[in-house]
């Protein structure tokens, strides 16, 4: 996690830039802080790709406000006003360090946080080094705030990555389980239906003689009663 500070100034205020850079030495040595100084360019020249890259990536935009800065079309219009519009989305933070006396209250600089704390320029201070120190201290407070914001954003991004990875793993497990169930159901439908076997019935046992255990003779078919013929004559009794 890196915090990038873009310092915009007019080349006529290079002396103020050098003295401010001296007071920012401790801040520049911090591992997560990168400071980039950009002086204005000659009229008619285009912004270099490196400057565009730095402006896109910057977290804190620090303008060294002065009459020279307001006079520079490049500094005020092409850098400060562009970054001020971007700051409405939350980043970058736009600060103005007053190094020279100027009519800043009647410009859009009045919308930014002013340094030193009393909005009194370095040229108006009886002790310039103290004014530079106040600028660096105010800048450091903003650096701490941005560091906390980026830390929360990184933690939230990590949480989303972990949640997404867990959801993906759960989805894969569910897909694998559904595939196994589908394969099992297909295998079951392919099996032939089992034939239903009818129970075998045994013939009724023939009756047996209870005493001998043998079948009685003629038990298989009942005996037919004898019938007398109507034409036969009755026998005469013996005398």
PDB file of C-alpha atoms in Angstrom:
ATOM      1  CA  UNK A   1       0.000   0.000   0.000  1.00  0.00           C
ATOM      2  CA  UNK A   2       1.607   3.236  -1.223  1.00  0.00           C
ATOM      3  CA  UNK A   3       0.482   6.827  -0.588  1.00  0.00           C
ATOM      4  CA  UNK A   4       1.401   9.146  -3.447  1.00  0.00           C
ATOM      5  CA  UNK A   5       1.750  12.904  -2.961  1.00  0.00           C
ATOM      6  CA  UNK A   6       1.771  15.160  -6.016  1.00  0.00           C
ATOM      7  CA  UNK A   7       3.288  18.628  -5.386  1.00  0.00           C
ATOM      8  CA  UNK A   8       2.256  21.204  -7.997  1.00  0.00           C
ATOM      9  CA  UNK A   9       4.088  24.554  -8.113  1.00  0.00           C
ATOM     10  CA  UNK A  10       5.146  27.355 -10.415  1.00  0.00           C
ATOM     11  CA  UNK A  11       8.796  27.327 -11.466  1.00  0.00           C
ATOM     12  CA  UNK A  12       9.005  30.910 -10.134  1.00  0.00           C
ATOM     13  CA  UNK A  13       8.387  29.513  -6.659  1.00  0.00           C
ATOM     14  CA  UNK A  14      11.162  26.950  -6.914  1.00  0.00           C
ATOM     15  CA  UNK A  15      12.889  28.420  -3.836  1.00  0.00           C
ATOM     16  CA  UNK A  16       9.780  27.702  -1.751  1.00  0.00           C
ATOM     17  CA  UNK A  17       9.618  24.188  -3.216  1.00  0.00           C
ATOM     18  CA  UNK A  18      13.219  23.471  -2.200  1.00  0.00           C
ATOM     19  CA  UNK A  19      12.743  24.717   1.365  1.00  0.00           C
ATOM     20  CA  UNK A  20       9.495  22.758   1.734  1.00  0.00           C
ATOM     21  CA  UNK A  21      11.211  19.641   0.401  1.00  0.00           C
ATOM     22  CA  UNK A  22      13.864  20.035   3.116  1.00  0.00           C
ATOM     23  CA  UNK A  23      11.183  19.996   5.818  1.00  0.00           C
ATOM     24  CA  UNK A  24       9.454  17.005   4.136  1.00  0.00           C
ATOM     25  CA  UNK A  25      12.601  14.841   4.282  1.00  0.00           C
ATOM     26  CA  UNK A  26      11.348  12.715   7.211  1.00  0.00           C
ATOM     27  CA  UNK A  27       7.987  12.193   5.513  1.00  0.00           C
ATOM     28  CA  UNK A  28       9.627  11.218   2.212  1.00  0.00           C
ATOM     29  CA  UNK A  29      11.724   8.552   3.977  1.00  0.00           C
ATOM     30  CA  UNK A  30       8.646   6.651   5.095  1.00  0.00           C
ATOM     31  CA  UNK A  31       8.346   3.424   3.118  1.00  0.00           C
ATOM     32  CA  UNK A  32       4.719   3.850   2.088  1.00  0.00           C
ATOM     33  CA  UNK A  33       5.000   7.524   1.016  1.00  0.00           C
ATOM     34  CA  UNK A  34       6.094   8.654  -2.456  1.00  0.00           C
ATOM     35  CA  UNK A  35       6.421  12.395  -3.181  1.00  0.00           C
ATOM     36  CA  UNK A  36       6.474  13.689  -6.755  1.00  0.00           C
ATOM     37  CA  UNK A  37       7.269  17.343  -7.563  1.00  0.00           C
ATOM     38  CA  UNK A  38       5.985  18.895 -10.778  1.00  0.00           C
ATOM     39  CA  UNK A  39       6.768  22.432 -11.923  1.00  0.00           C
ATOM     40  CA  UNK A  40       4.709  24.186 -14.579  1.00  0.00           C
ATOM     41  CA  UNK A  41       5.700  23.862 -18.222  1.00  0.00           C
ATOM     42  CA  UNK A  42       5.962  26.382 -20.987  1.00  0.00           C
ATOM     43  CA  UNK A  43       2.711  27.521 -22.673  1.00  0.00           C
ATOM     44  CA  UNK A  44       1.756  25.384 -25.659  1.00  0.00           C
ATOM     45  CA  UNK A  45       3.510  22.237 -24.468  1.00  0.00           C
ATOM     46  CA  UNK A  46       1.477  19.093 -23.802  1.00  0.00           C
ATOM     47  CA  UNK A  47       1.307  17.219 -20.519  1.00  0.00           C
ATOM     48  CA  UNK A  48       3.715  14.313 -20.648  1.00  0.00           C
ATOM     49  CA  UNK A  49       2.475  10.734 -20.160  1.00  0.00           C
ATOM     50  CA  UNK A  50       4.465  10.544 -16.915  1.00  0.00           C
ATOM     51  CA  UNK A  51       2.608  13.551 -15.480  1.00  0.00           C
ATOM     52  CA  UNK A  52      -0.763  12.035 -16.496  1.00  0.00           C
ATOM     53  CA  UNK A  53       0.221   8.786 -14.804  1.00  0.00           C
ATOM     54  CA  UNK A  54       1.211  10.568 -11.600  1.00  0.00           C
ATOM     55  CA  UNK A  55      -2.008  12.600 -11.566  1.00  0.00           C
ATOM     56  CA  UNK A  56      -4.126   9.450 -11.997  1.00  0.00           C
ATOM     57  CA  UNK A  57      -2.340   7.608  -9.191  1.00  0.00           C
ATOM     58  CA  UNK A  58      -2.008  10.442  -6.685  1.00  0.00           C
ATOM     59  CA  UNK A  59      -3.717  10.251  -3.303  1.00  0.00           C
ATOM     60  CA  UNK A  60      -2.864  13.763  -2.091  1.00  0.00           C
ATOM     61  CA  UNK A  61      -2.544  16.789  -4.374  1.00  0.00           C
ATOM     62  CA  UNK A  62      -0.598  19.674  -2.783  1.00  0.00           C
ATOM     63  CA  UNK A  63      -0.589  23.019  -4.592  1.00  0.00           C
ATOM     64  CA  UNK A  64       1.911  25.682  -3.549  1.00  0.00           C
ATOM     65  CA  UNK A  65      -0.447  28.631  -3.727  1.00  0.00           C
ATOM     66  CA  UNK A  66       0.901  32.011  -4.719  1.00  0.00           C
ATOM     67  CA  UNK A  67       0.290  34.795  -7.228  1.00  0.00           C
ATOM     68  CA  UNK A  68       2.684  32.961  -9.566  1.00  0.00           C
ATOM     69  CA  UNK A  69       0.613  29.775  -9.279  1.00  0.00           C
ATOM     70  CA  UNK A  70      -2.635  31.583 -10.064  1.00  0.00           C
ATOM     71  CA  UNK A  71      -0.948  33.289 -13.006  1.00  0.00           C
ATOM     72  CA  UNK A  72       0.149  29.950 -14.482  1.00  0.00           C
ATOM     73  CA  UNK A  73      -2.591  28.578 -16.740  1.00  0.00           C
ATOM     74  CA  UNK A  74      -0.961  25.157 -16.618  1.00  0.00           C
ATOM     75  CA  UNK A  75      -0.764  24.960 -12.803  1.00  0.00           C
ATOM     76  CA  UNK A  76      -4.136  26.435 -11.960  1.00  0.00           C
ATOM     77  CA  UNK A  77      -6.333  25.220 -14.816  1.00  0.00           C
ATOM     78  CA  UNK A  78      -4.759  22.008 -16.066  1.00  0.00           C
ATOM     79  CA  UNK A  79      -3.690  20.572 -12.742  1.00  0.00           C
ATOM     80  CA  UNK A  80      -5.400  22.179  -9.758  1.00  0.00           C
ATOM     81  CA  UNK A  81      -8.943  22.550 -11.189  1.00  0.00           C
ATOM     82  CA  UNK A  82      -8.843  19.062 -12.754  1.00  0.00           C
ATOM     83  CA  UNK A  83      -7.801  17.447  -9.467  1.00  0.00           C
ATOM     84  CA  UNK A  84     -10.375  19.493  -7.566  1.00  0.00           C
ATOM     85  CA  UNK A  85     -13.127  17.975  -9.740  1.00  0.00           C
ATOM     86  CA  UNK A  86     -11.765  14.498  -9.142  1.00  0.00           C
ATOM     87  CA  UNK A  87     -11.675  15.077  -5.388  1.00  0.00           C
ATOM     88  CA  UNK A  88     -15.504  15.146  -5.348  1.00  0.00           C
ATOM     89  CA  UNK A  89     -15.375  11.371  -5.753  1.00  0.00           C
ATOM     90  CA  UNK A  90     -13.385  11.050  -2.525  1.00  0.00           C
ATOM     91  CA  UNK A  91      -9.830  10.989  -3.845  1.00  0.00           C
ATOM     92  CA  UNK A  92      -7.404  12.669  -4.214  1.00  0.00           C
ATOM     93  CA  UNK A  93      -7.334  14.967  -1.233  1.00  0.00           C
ATOM     94  CA  UNK A  94      -6.598  18.495  -2.474  1.00  0.00           C
ATOM     95  CA  UNK A  95      -4.550  20.797  -0.233  1.00  0.00           C
ATOM     96  CA  UNK A  96      -3.166  24.300  -0.759  1.00  0.00           C
ATOM     97  CA  UNK A  97       0.036  25.400   0.963  1.00  0.00           C
ATOM     98  CA  UNK A  98       0.212  29.197   0.829  1.00  0.00           C
ATOM     99  CA  UNK A  99       3.793  30.129   0.140  1.00  0.00           C
ATOM    100  CA  UNK A 100       3.071  33.606  -1.236  1.00  0.00           C
ATOM    101  CA  UNK A 101       0.556  36.376  -0.792  1.00  0.00           C
ATOM    102  CA  UNK A 102      -2.270  36.064  -3.337  1.00  0.00           C
ATOM    103  CA  UNK A 103      -5.998  36.606  -3.824  1.00  0.00           C
ATOM    104  CA  UNK A 104      -6.880  33.001  -3.096  1.00  0.00           C
ATOM    105  CA  UNK A 105     -10.252  33.694  -1.325  1.00  0.00           C
ATOM    106  CA  UNK A 106     -11.786  34.821  -4.641  1.00  0.00           C
ATOM    107  CA  UNK A 107     -10.715  31.638  -6.448  1.00  0.00           C
ATOM    108  CA  UNK A 108     -11.650  27.986  -6.189  1.00  0.00           C
ATOM    109  CA  UNK A 109      -8.746  27.505  -3.794  1.00  0.00           C
ATOM    110  CA  UNK A 110     -11.168  28.564  -1.093  1.00  0.00           C
ATOM    111  CA  UNK A 111     -12.807  25.117  -1.505  1.00  0.00           C
ATOM    112  CA  UNK A 112      -9.631  23.296  -0.447  1.00  0.00           C
ATOM    113  CA  UNK A 113      -7.960  22.766   2.913  1.00  0.00           C
ATOM    114  CA  UNK A 114      -5.493  25.599   3.458  1.00  0.00           C
ATOM    115  CA  UNK A 115      -2.062  25.277   5.093  1.00  0.00           C
ATOM    116  CA  UNK A 116      -0.574  26.619   7.360  1.00  0.00           C
ATOM    117  CA  UNK A 117      -3.380  26.204   9.844  1.00  0.00           C
ATOM    118  CA  UNK A 118      -4.225  29.906  10.071  1.00  0.00           C
ATOM    119  CA  UNK A 119      -4.270  30.257   6.241  1.00  0.00           C
ATOM    120  CA  UNK A 120      -1.444  32.761   6.546  1.00  0.00           C
ATOM    121  CA  UNK A 121       1.160  32.528   3.793  1.00  0.00           C
ATOM    122  CA  UNK A 122       4.834  31.803   4.428  1.00  0.00           C
ATOM    123  CA  UNK A 123       5.739  35.311   3.270  1.00  0.00           C
ATOM    124  CA  UNK A 124       3.481  36.794   5.954  1.00  0.00           C
ATOM    125  CA  UNK A 125       5.013  34.719   8.757  1.00  0.00           C
ATOM    126  CA  UNK A 126       7.749  36.280  10.805  1.00  0.00           C
ATOM    127  CA  UNK A 127       9.286  32.813  11.141  1.00  0.00           C
ATOM    128  CA  UNK A 128       9.153  31.071   7.724  1.00  0.00           C
ATOM    129  CA  UNK A 129      10.618  27.809   8.990  1.00  0.00           C
ATOM    130  CA  UNK A 130       7.785  27.495  11.471  1.00  0.00           C
ATOM    131  CA  UNK A 131       5.290  28.064   8.642  1.00  0.00           C
ATOM    132  CA  UNK A 132       6.924  25.291   6.565  1.00  0.00           C
ATOM    133  CA  UNK A 133       6.793  22.989   9.586  1.00  0.00           C
ATOM    134  CA  UNK A 134       3.063  23.664  10.009  1.00  0.00           C
ATOM    135  CA  UNK A 135       2.538  22.799   6.345  1.00  0.00           C
ATOM    136  CA  UNK A 136       4.371  19.482   6.754  1.00  0.00           C
ATOM    137  CA  UNK A 137       2.501  18.668   9.987  1.00  0.00           C
ATOM    138  CA  UNK A 138      -0.853  19.337   8.307  1.00  0.00           C
ATOM    139  CA  UNK A 139       0.211  17.196   5.365  1.00  0.00           C
ATOM    140  CA  UNK A 140       1.202  14.380   7.710  1.00  0.00           C
ATOM    141  CA  UNK A 141      -2.255  14.407   9.341  1.00  0.00           C
ATOM    142  CA  UNK A 142      -3.829  13.957   5.913  1.00  0.00           C
ATOM    143  CA  UNK A 143      -1.367  11.144   5.142  1.00  0.00           C
ATOM    144  CA  UNK A 144      -2.477   9.293   8.295  1.00  0.00           C
ATOM    145  CA  UNK A 145      -6.143   9.703   7.351  1.00  0.00           C
ATOM    146  CA  UNK A 146      -5.518   8.402   3.815  1.00  0.00           C
ATOM    147  CA  UNK A 147      -3.485   5.505   5.220  1.00  0.00           C
ATOM    148  CA  UNK A 148      -6.417   4.457   7.397  1.00  0.00           C
ATOM    149  CA  UNK A 149      -8.851   4.739   4.484  1.00  0.00           C
ATOM    150  CA  UNK A 150      -6.685   2.641   2.200  1.00  0.00           C
ATOM    151  CA  UNK A 151      -6.166   0.089   4.974  1.00  0.00           C
ATOM    152  CA  UNK A 152      -9.944  -0.312   5.353  1.00  0.00           C
ATOM    153  CA  UNK A 153     -10.349  -0.554   1.574  1.00  0.00           C
ATOM    154  CA  UNK A 154      -7.643  -3.227   1.391  1.00  0.00           C
ATOM    155  CA  UNK A 155      -9.228  -5.199   4.242  1.00  0.00           C
ATOM    156  CA  UNK A 156     -12.622  -5.020   2.533  1.00  0.00           C
ATOM    157  CA  UNK A 157     -11.090  -6.108  -0.772  1.00  0.00           C
ATOM    158  CA  UNK A 158      -9.376  -9.059   0.950  1.00  0.00           C
ATOM    159  CA  UNK A 159     -12.648 -10.028   2.639  1.00  0.00           C
ATOM    160  CA  UNK A 160     -14.449 -10.017  -0.723  1.00  0.00           C
ATOM    161  CA  UNK A 161     -11.717 -12.153  -2.297  1.00  0.00           C
ATOM    162  CA  UNK A 162     -11.969 -14.718   0.518  1.00  0.00           C
ATOM    163  CA  UNK A 163     -15.779 -14.741   0.335  1.00  0.00           C
ATOM    164  CA  UNK A 164     -15.663 -15.201  -3.432  1.00  0.00           C
ATOM    165  CA  UNK A 165     -13.164 -18.054  -3.130  1.00  0.00           C
ATOM    166  CA  UNK A 166     -15.363 -19.790  -0.554  1.00  0.00           C
ATOM    167  CA  UNK A 167     -18.457 -19.334  -2.696  1.00  0.00           C
ATOM    168  CA  UNK A 168     -16.618 -20.748  -5.717  1.00  0.00           C
ATOM    169  CA  UNK A 169     -15.426 -23.760  -3.719  1.00  0.00           C
ATOM    170  CA  UNK A 170     -18.937 -24.388  -2.386  1.00  0.00           C
ATOM    171  CA  UNK A 171     -20.376 -24.105  -5.888  1.00  0.00           C
ATOM    172  CA  UNK A 172     -17.864 -26.636  -7.190  1.00  0.00           C
ATOM    173  CA  UNK A 173     -18.703 -29.071  -4.392  1.00  0.00           C
ATOM    174  CA  UNK A 174     -22.418 -28.700  -5.088  1.00  0.00           C
ATOM    175  CA  UNK A 175     -21.862 -29.192  -8.828  1.00  0.00           C
ATOM    176  CA  UNK A 176     -19.788 -32.305  -8.178  1.00  0.00           C
ATOM    177  CA  UNK A 177     -22.460 -33.682  -5.835  1.00  0.00           C
ATOM    178  CA  UNK A 178     -25.195 -33.038  -8.392  1.00  0.00           C
ATOM    179  CA  UNK A 179     -23.102 -34.733 -11.090  1.00  0.00           C
ATOM    180  CA  UNK A 180     -22.632 -37.835  -8.915  1.00  0.00           C
ATOM    181  CA  UNK A 181     -26.351 -37.983  -8.127  1.00  0.00           C
ATOM    182  CA  UNK A 182     -27.204 -37.596 -11.811  1.00  0.00           C
ATOM    183  CA  UNK A 183     -24.826 -40.421 -12.765  1.00  0.00           C
ATOM    184  CA  UNK A 184     -26.333 -42.697 -10.125  1.00  0.00           C
ATOM    185  CA  UNK A 185     -29.879 -41.965 -11.265  1.00  0.00           C
ATOM    186  CA  UNK A 186     -28.940 -42.627 -14.900  1.00  0.00           C
ATOM    187  CA  UNK A 187     -27.327 -45.931 -13.921  1.00  0.00           C
ATOM    188  CA  UNK A 188     -30.447 -46.966 -12.044  1.00  0.00           C
ATOM    189  CA  UNK A 189     -32.716 -46.206 -15.010  1.00  0.00           C
ATOM    190  CA  UNK A 190     -30.537 -48.293 -17.309  1.00  0.00           C
ATOM    191  CA  UNK A 191     -30.911 -51.478 -15.177  1.00  0.00           C
ATOM    192  CA  UNK A 192     -33.611 -53.979 -16.477  1.00  0.00           C
ATOM    193  CA  UNK A 193     -36.661 -54.426 -14.303  1.00  0.00           C
ATOM    194  CA  UNK A 194     -36.469 -57.541 -12.112  1.00  0.00           C
ATOM    195  CA  UNK A 195     -38.897 -60.321 -13.038  1.00  0.00           C
ATOM    196  CA  UNK A 196     -41.520 -61.122 -10.464  1.00  0.00           C
ATOM    197  CA  UNK A 197     -41.495 -64.852  -9.765  1.00  0.00           C
ATOM    198  CA  UNK A 198     -44.818 -66.474  -8.967  1.00  0.00           C
ATOM    199  CA  UNK A 199     -44.857 -68.579  -5.829  1.00  0.00           C
ATOM    200  CA  UNK A 200     -44.850 -72.311  -6.547  1.00  0.00           C
ATOM    201  CA  UNK A 201     -47.998 -74.192  -5.400  1.00  0.00           C
ATOM    202  CA  UNK A 202     -47.727 -77.799  -4.278  1.00  0.00           C
ATOM    203  CA  UNK A 203     -50.555 -80.300  -5.078  1.00  0.00           C
ATOM    204  CA  UNK A 204     -52.843 -81.214  -2.244  1.00  0.00           C
ATOM    205  CA  UNK A 205     -51.571 -84.186  -0.291  1.00  0.00           C
ATOM    206  CA  UNK A 206     -53.543 -87.394  -0.641  1.00  0.00           C
ATOM    207  CA  UNK A 207     -55.234 -88.682   2.527  1.00  0.00           C
ATOM    208  CA  UNK A 208     -53.362 -91.388   4.420  1.00  0.00           C
ATOM    209  CA  UNK A 209     -54.439 -93.993   6.937  1.00  0.00           C
ATOM    210  CA  UNK A 210     -53.887 -92.524  10.335  1.00  0.00           C
ATOM    211  CA  UNK A 211     -52.898 -95.895  11.874  1.00  0.00           C
ATOM    212  CA  UNK A 212     -50.646 -97.358   9.167  1.00  0.00           C
ATOM    213  CA  UNK A 213     -49.670 -94.156   7.404  1.00  0.00           C
ATOM    214  CA  UNK A 214     -50.544 -95.743   4.097  1.00  0.00           C
ATOM    215  CA  UNK A 215     -53.003 -94.680   1.544  1.00  0.00           C
ATOM    216  CA  UNK A 216     -56.264 -96.668   1.928  1.00  0.00           C
ATOM    217  CA  UNK A 217     -57.232 -98.691  -0.988  1.00  0.00           C
ATOM    218  CA  UNK A 218     -59.796 -97.116  -3.173  1.00  0.00           C
ATOM    219  CA  UNK A 219     -59.306 -93.817  -1.428  1.00  0.00           C
ATOM    220  CA  UNK A 220     -58.497 -92.151  -4.676  1.00  0.00           C
ATOM    221  CA  UNK A 221     -62.055 -92.681  -6.033  1.00  0.00           C
ATOM    222  CA  UNK A 222     -65.226 -93.291  -3.983  1.00  0.00           C
ATOM    223  CA  UNK A 223     -66.981 -96.612  -4.622  1.00  0.00           C
ATOM    224  CA  UNK A 224     -70.075 -96.471  -6.760  1.00  0.00           C
ATOM    225  CA  UNK A 225     -73.264 -97.882  -5.148  1.00  0.00           C
ATOM    226  CA  UNK A 226     -74.706-101.011  -6.697  1.00  0.00           C
ATOM    227  CA  UNK A 227     -77.918-100.646  -8.544  1.00  0.00           C
ATOM    228  CA  UNK A 228     -80.422-103.431  -9.306  1.00  0.00           C
ATOM    229  CA  UNK A 229     -81.843-103.768 -12.715  1.00  0.00           C
ATOM    230  CA  UNK A 230     -85.603-103.225 -13.033  1.00  0.00           C
ATOM    231  CA  UNK A 231     -85.878-106.131 -15.417  1.00  0.00           C
ATOM    232  CA  UNK A 232     -84.410-108.641 -13.041  1.00  0.00           C
ATOM    233  CA  UNK A 233     -86.921-110.809 -11.150  1.00  0.00           C
ATOM    234  CA  UNK A 234     -86.844-111.043  -7.398  1.00  0.00           C
ATOM    235  CA  UNK A 235     -85.583-114.234  -5.995  1.00  0.00           C
ATOM    236  CA  UNK A 236     -88.096-116.601  -4.410  1.00  0.00           C
ATOM    237  CA  UNK A 237     -87.533-117.377  -0.794  1.00  0.00           C
ATOM    238  CA  UNK A 238     -86.373-120.901  -0.053  1.00  0.00           C
ATOM    239  CA  UNK A 239     -88.878-123.351   1.266  1.00  0.00           C
TER     240      UNK A 239
END
